[in-house]
CSV table of C-alpha atoms and ligand atoms in Angstrom, one decimal:
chain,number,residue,atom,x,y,z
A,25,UNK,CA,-16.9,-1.7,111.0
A,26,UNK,CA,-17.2,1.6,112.8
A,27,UNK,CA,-17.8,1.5,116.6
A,28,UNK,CA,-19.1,4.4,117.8
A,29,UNK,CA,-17.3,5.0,121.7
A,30,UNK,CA,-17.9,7.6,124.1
A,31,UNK,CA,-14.3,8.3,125.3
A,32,UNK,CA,-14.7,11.9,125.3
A,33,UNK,CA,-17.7,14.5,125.1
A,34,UNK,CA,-16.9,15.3,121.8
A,35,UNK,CA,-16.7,12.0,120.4
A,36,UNK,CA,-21.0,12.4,120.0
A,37,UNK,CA,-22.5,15.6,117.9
A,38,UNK,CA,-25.4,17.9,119.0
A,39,UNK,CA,-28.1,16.6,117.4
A,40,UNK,CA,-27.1,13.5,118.8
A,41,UNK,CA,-27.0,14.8,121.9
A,42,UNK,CA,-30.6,16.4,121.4
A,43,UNK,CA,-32.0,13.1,121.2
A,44,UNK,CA,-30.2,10.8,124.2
A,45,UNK,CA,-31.6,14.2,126.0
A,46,UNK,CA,-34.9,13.5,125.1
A,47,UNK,CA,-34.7,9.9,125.2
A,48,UNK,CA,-33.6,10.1,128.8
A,49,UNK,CA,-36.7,12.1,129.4
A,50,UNK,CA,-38.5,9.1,128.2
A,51,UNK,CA,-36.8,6.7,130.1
A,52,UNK,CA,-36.7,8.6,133.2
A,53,UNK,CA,-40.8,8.9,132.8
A,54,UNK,CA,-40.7,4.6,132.2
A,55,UNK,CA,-39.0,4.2,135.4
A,56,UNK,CA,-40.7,6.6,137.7
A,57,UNK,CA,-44.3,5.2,136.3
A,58,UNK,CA,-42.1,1.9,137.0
A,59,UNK,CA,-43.3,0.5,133.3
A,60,UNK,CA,-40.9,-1.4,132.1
A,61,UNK,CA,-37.9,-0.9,129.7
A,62,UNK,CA,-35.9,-3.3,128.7
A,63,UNK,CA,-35.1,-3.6,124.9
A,64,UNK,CA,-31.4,-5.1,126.4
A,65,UNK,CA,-33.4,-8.6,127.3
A,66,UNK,CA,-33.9,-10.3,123.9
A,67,UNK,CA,-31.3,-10.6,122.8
A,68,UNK,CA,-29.6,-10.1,126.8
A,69,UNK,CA,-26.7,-7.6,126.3
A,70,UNK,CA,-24.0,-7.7,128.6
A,71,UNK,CA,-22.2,-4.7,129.9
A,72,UNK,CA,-18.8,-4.8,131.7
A,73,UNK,CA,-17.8,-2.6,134.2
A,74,UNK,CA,-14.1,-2.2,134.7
A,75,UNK,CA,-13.1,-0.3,137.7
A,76,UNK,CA,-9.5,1.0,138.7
A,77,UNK,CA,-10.5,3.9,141.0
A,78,UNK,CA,-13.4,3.9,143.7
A,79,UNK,CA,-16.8,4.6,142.9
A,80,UNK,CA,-20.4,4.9,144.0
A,81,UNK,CA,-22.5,6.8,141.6
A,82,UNK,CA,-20.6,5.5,138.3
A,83,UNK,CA,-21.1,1.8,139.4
A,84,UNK,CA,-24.6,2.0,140.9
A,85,UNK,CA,-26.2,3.8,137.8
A,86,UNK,CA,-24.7,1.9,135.5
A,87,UNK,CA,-25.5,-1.3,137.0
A,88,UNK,CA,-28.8,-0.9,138.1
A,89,UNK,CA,-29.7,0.8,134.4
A,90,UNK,CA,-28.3,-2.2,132.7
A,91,UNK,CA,-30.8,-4.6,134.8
A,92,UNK,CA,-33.4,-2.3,134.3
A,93,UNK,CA,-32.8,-1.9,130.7
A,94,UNK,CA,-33.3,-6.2,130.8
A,95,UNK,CA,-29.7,-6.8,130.3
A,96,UNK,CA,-26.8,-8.2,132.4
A,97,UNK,CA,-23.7,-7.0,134.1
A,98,UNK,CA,-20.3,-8.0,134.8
A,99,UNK,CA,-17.9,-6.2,137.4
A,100,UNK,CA,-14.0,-6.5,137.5
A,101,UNK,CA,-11.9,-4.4,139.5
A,102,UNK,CA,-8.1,-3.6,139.2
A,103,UNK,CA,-7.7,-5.7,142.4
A,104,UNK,CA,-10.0,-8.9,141.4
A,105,UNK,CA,-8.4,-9.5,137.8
A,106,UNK,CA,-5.2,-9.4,136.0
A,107,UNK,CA,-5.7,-6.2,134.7
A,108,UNK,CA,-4.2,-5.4,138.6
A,109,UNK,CA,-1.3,-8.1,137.7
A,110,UNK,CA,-0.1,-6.4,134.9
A,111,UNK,CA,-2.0,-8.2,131.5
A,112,UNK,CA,-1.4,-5.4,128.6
A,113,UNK,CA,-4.7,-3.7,128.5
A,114,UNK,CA,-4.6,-4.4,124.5
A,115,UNK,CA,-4.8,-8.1,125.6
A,116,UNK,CA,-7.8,-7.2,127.9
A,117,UNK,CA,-9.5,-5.2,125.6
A,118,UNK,CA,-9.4,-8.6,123.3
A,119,UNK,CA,-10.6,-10.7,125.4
A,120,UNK,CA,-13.6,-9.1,127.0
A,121,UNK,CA,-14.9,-7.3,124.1
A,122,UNK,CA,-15.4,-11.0,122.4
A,123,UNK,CA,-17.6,-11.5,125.1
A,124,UNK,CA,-19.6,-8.7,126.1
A,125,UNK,CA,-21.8,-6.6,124.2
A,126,UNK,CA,-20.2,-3.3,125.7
A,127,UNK,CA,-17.5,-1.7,128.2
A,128,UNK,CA,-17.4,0.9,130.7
A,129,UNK,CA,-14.2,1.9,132.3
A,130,UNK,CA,-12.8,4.0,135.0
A,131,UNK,CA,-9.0,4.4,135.1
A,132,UNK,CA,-6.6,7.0,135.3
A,133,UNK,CA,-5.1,8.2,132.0
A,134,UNK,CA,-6.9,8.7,129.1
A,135,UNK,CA,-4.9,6.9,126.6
A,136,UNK,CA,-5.4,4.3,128.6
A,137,UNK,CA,-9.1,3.9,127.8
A,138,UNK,CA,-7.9,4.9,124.5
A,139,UNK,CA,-6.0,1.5,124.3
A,140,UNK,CA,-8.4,-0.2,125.7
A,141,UNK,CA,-11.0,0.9,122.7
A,142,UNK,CA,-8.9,0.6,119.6
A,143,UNK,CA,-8.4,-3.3,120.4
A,144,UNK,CA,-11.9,-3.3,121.7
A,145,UNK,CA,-15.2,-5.4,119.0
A,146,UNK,CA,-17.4,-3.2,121.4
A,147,UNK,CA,-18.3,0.3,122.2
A,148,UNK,CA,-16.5,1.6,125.2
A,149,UNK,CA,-17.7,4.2,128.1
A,150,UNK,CA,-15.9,6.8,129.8
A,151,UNK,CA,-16.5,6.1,133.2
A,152,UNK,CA,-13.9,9.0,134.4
A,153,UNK,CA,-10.5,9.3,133.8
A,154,UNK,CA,-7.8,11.9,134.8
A,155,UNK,CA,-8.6,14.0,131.8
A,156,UNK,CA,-12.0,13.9,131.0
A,157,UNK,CA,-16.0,12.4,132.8
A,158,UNK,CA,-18.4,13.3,130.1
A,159,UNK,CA,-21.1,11.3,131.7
A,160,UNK,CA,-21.4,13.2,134.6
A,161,UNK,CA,-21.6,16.5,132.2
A,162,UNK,CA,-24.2,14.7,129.8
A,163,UNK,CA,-26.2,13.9,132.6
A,164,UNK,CA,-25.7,17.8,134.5
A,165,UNK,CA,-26.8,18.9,130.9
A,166,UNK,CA,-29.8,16.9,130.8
A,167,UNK,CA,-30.2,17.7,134.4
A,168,UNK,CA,-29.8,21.4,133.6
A,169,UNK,CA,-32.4,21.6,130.6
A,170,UNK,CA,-35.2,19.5,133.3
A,171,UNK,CA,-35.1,22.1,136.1
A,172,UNK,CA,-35.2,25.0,133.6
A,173,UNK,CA,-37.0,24.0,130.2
A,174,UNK,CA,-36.9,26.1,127.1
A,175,UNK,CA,-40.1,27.2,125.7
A,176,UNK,CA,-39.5,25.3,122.6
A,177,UNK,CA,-39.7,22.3,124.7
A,178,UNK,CA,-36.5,21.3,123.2
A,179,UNK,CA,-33.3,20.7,125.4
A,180,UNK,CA,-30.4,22.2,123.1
A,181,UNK,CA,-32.6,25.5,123.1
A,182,UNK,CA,-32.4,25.4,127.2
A,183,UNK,CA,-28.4,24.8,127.2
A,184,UNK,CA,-27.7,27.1,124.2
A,185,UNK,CA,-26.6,30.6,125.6
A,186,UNK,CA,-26.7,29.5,129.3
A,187,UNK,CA,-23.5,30.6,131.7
A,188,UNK,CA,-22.2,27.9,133.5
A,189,UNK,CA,-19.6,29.1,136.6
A,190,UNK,CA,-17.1,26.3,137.3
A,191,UNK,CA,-15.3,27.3,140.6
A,192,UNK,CA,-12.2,25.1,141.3
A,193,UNK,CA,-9.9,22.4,140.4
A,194,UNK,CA,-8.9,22.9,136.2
A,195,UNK,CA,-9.6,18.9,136.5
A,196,UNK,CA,-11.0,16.3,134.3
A,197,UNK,CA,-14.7,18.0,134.8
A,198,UNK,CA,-13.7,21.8,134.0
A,199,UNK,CA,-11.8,20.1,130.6
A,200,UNK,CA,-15.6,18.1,130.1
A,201,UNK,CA,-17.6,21.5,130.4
A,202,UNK,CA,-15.0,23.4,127.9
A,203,UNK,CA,-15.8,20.5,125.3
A,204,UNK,CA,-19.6,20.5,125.8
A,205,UNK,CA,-19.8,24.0,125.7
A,206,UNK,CA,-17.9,24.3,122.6
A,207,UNK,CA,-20.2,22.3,121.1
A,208,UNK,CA,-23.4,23.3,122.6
A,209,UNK,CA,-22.7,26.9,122.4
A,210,UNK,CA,-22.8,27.9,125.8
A,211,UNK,CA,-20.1,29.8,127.9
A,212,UNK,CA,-17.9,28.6,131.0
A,213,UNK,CA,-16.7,30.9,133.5
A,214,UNK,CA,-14.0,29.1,134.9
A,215,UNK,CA,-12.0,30.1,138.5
A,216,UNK,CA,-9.0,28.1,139.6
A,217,UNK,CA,-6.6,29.0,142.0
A,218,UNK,CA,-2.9,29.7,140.6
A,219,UNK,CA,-1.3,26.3,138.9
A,220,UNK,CA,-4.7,23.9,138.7
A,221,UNK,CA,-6.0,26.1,135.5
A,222,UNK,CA,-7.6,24.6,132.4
A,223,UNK,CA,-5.7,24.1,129.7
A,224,UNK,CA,-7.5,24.2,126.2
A,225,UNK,CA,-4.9,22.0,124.6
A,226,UNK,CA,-6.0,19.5,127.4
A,227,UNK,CA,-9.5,20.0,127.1
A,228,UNK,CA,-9.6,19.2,123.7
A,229,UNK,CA,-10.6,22.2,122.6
A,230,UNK,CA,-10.4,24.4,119.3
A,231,UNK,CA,-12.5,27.6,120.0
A,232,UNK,CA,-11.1,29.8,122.8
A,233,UNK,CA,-14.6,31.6,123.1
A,234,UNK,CA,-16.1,29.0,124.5
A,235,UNK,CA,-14.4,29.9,128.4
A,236,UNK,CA,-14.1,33.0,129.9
A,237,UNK,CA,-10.9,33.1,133.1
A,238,UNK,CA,-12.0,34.8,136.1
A,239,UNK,CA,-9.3,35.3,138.9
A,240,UNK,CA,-11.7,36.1,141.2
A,241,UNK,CA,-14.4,33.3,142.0
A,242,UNK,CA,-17.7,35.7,142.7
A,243,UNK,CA,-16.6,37.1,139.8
A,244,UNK,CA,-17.0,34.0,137.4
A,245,UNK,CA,-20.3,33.5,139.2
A,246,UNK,CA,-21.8,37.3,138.3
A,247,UNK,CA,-24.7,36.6,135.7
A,248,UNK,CA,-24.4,32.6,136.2
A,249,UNK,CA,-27.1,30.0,135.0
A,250,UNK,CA,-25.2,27.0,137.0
A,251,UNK,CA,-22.4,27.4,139.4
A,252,UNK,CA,-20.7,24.4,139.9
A,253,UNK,CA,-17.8,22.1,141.7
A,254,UNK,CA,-15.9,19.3,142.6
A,255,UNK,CA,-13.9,18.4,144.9
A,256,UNK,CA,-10.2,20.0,145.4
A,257,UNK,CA,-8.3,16.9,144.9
A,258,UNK,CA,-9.5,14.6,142.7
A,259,UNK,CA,-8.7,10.9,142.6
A,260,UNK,CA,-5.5,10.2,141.9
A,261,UNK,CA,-3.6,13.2,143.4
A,262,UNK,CA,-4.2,12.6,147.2
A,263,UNK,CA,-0.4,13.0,147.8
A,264,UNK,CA,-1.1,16.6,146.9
A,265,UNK,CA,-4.0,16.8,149.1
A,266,UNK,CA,-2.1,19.0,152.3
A,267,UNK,CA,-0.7,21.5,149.3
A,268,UNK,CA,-4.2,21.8,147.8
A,269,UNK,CA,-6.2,22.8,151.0
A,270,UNK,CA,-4.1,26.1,151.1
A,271,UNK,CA,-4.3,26.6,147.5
A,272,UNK,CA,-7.8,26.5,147.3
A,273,UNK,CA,-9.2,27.8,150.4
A,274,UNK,CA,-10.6,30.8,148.2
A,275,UNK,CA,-12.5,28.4,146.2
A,276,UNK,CA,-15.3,27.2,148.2
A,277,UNK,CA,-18.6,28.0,146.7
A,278,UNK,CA,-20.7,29.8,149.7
A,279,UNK,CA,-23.9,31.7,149.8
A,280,UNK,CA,-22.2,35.1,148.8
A,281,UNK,CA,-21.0,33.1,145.1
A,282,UNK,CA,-24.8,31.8,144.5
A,283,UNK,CA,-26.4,35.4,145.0
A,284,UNK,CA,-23.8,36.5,142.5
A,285,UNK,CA,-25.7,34.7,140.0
A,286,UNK,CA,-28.9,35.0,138.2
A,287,UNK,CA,-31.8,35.0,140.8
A,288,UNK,CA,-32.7,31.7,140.1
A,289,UNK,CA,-29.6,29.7,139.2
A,290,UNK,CA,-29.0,26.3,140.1
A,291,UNK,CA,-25.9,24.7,142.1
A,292,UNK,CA,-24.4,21.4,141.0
A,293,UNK,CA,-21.9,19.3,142.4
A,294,UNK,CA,-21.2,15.5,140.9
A,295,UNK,CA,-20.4,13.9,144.1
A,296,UNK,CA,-19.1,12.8,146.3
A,297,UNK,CA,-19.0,16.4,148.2
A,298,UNK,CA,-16.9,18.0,151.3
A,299,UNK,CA,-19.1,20.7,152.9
A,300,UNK,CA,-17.0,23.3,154.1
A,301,UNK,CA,-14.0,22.5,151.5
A,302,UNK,CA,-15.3,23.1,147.8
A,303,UNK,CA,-19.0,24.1,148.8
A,304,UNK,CA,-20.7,25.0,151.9
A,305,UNK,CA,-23.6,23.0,153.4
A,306,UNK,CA,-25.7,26.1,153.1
A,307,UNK,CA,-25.1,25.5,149.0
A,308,UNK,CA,-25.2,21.8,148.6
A,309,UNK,CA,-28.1,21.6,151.3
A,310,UNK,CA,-29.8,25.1,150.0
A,311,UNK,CA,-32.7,25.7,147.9
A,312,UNK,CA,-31.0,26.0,144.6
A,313,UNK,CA,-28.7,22.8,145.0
A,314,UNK,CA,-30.3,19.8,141.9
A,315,UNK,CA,-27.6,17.3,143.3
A,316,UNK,CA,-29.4,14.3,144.2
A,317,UNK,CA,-31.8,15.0,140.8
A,318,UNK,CA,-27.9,15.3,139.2
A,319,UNK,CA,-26.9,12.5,141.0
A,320,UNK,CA,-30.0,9.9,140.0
A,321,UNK,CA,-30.1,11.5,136.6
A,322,UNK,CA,-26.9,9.2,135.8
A,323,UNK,CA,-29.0,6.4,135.4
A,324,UNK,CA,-31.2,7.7,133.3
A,325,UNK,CA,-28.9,9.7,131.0
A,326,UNK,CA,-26.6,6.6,131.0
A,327,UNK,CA,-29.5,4.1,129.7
A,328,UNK,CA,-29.9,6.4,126.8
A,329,UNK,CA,-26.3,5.9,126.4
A,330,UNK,CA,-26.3,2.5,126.3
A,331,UNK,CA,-29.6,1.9,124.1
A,332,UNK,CA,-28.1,4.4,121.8
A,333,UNK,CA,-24.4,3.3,121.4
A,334,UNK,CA,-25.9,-0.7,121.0
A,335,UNK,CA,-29.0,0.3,119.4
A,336,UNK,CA,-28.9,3.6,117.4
A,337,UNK,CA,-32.2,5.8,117.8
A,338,UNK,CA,-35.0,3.7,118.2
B,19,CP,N1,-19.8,11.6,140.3
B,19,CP,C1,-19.2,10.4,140.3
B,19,CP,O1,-18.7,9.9,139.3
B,19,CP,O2,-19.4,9.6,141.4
B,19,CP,P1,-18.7,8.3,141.8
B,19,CP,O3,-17.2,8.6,141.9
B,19,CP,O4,-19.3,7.9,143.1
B,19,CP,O5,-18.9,7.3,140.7
């Protein structure tokens, strides 16, 4: 039987992305009218979590959106179970999938997760890995089409032809915007200092037209819809942390980047931030930042996940 996962942005088309758009619209408007939700309760559905790196937004979103949805939640870190005591993660996969309805995971590399899901009865989650986060860039998507609607009303038709500035770190976000705008059909404008670039084989990536390279940050902002960051070392790579302040002290978005963009572009950052490293507070705190929309809008993007990858379109 086919399992659909959600290991990488790609792995879900563009219609299908037009509705968990829309449904998360609909769940989003459940929640704040606080009606409830919750076709996870009969039969309960059980989702494990399965963290190996730190987290607040991944964890909390997910958790609390299970439990809203009426289901239930199990958490297991790398330090509480023997995935930390060295159990092959084909072995774990077994095990927990014949016991939950479906997994989310947070680890380093990608094939990893990838091991994890071929032994796995269940769908599997990206919850970030070295290579790719594709729920942070569904939920900035959805986020994105909210704060600036398309006349058609339809979300697609406010992402398609939209430039998206990514200033920074060629890390496992820049590789998930280069797959969502290849499919999508809108363009990146990517900066990175010397070394940390994207690479399209990486990214997972066919059509080069997708990204445009901009040495200069301002530059990849000129024209922007969304400018956005993340933070110059990413988990994982803290021994490089000393080498990366010098490399990227050019890369921190300030006020002089937004006004390079369209008049009324958004700023977007998935958290957590360092004002005065990749952004300044004048940005993150300013007028144009969505982040703490971005940042809720996990949950609510995530439920539609989760109904849709258990449940189909309902
Ligand atoms: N953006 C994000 O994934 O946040 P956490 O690391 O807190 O989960």
């Amino acid at each position: 039987m086919h399992i659909q996962h959600y290991l990488q942005f790609k792995d879900l088309n563009a219609d299908e992305y037009g509705y968990l758009f829309q449904r998360a619209a609909f769940i989003k408007q459940k929640f704040k009218a606080f009606e409830k939700h919750q076709p996870f309760a009969d039969p309960d559905r059980t989702l494990a979590l399965i963290f190996e790196k730190a987290s607040t937004r991944t964890r909390v979103s997910f958790e609390a959106g299970m439990y809203q949805l009426g289901g239930s939640v199990v958490h297991l870190t790398t330090g509480d179970s023997q995935l930390g005591r060295s159990e092959p993660i084909e072995d774990s996969a077994k095990v927990i999938s014949r016991m939950v309805d479906l997994v989310m995971i947070r680890t380093y590399e990608q094939a990893k997760l990838e091991s994890f899901a071929a032994h796995s009865r269940v769908p599997v989650i990206n919850g970030l890995t070295n290579e790719f986060h594709p729920c942070q860039i569904l939920t900035d998507l959805f986020t994105l089409a909210e704060h600036r609607p398309a006349a058609s009303g339809l979300p697609l038709d406010a992402i398609r032809g939209k430039v998206v500035a990514w200033v920074g770190d060629g890390n496992n976000m820049a590789n998930t915007w280069l797959q969502a705008a290849e499919l999508l059909g809108f363009t990146v404008h990517v900066s990175t200092p010397s070394g940390y670039e994207v690479d399209p084989v990486l990214a997972g990536i066919a059509n080069r037209n997708c990204y445009k390279v901009f040495k200069n940050p301002r530059e990849a902002c000129a024209g922007a819809d969304l400018v956005t960051t993340d933070v110059w070392t990413s988990m994982g790579f803290e021994a490089e942390n000393e080498v990366r302040r010098t490399a990227f002290a050019q890369w921190c978005v300030d006020e002089s980047m937004m006004a390079a963009a369209k008049p009324d572009a958004l700023f977007m950052h998935c958290l957590p931030a360092h004002r005065g490293e990749e952004v300044m507070a004048e940005v993150i705190d300013g007028p144009q930042s969505v982040v703490w929309d971005e940042a809720e809008n996990r949950m609510h993007a995530q439920k539609a996940l989760m109904e849709y990858l258990l449940l189909g379109r309902l």
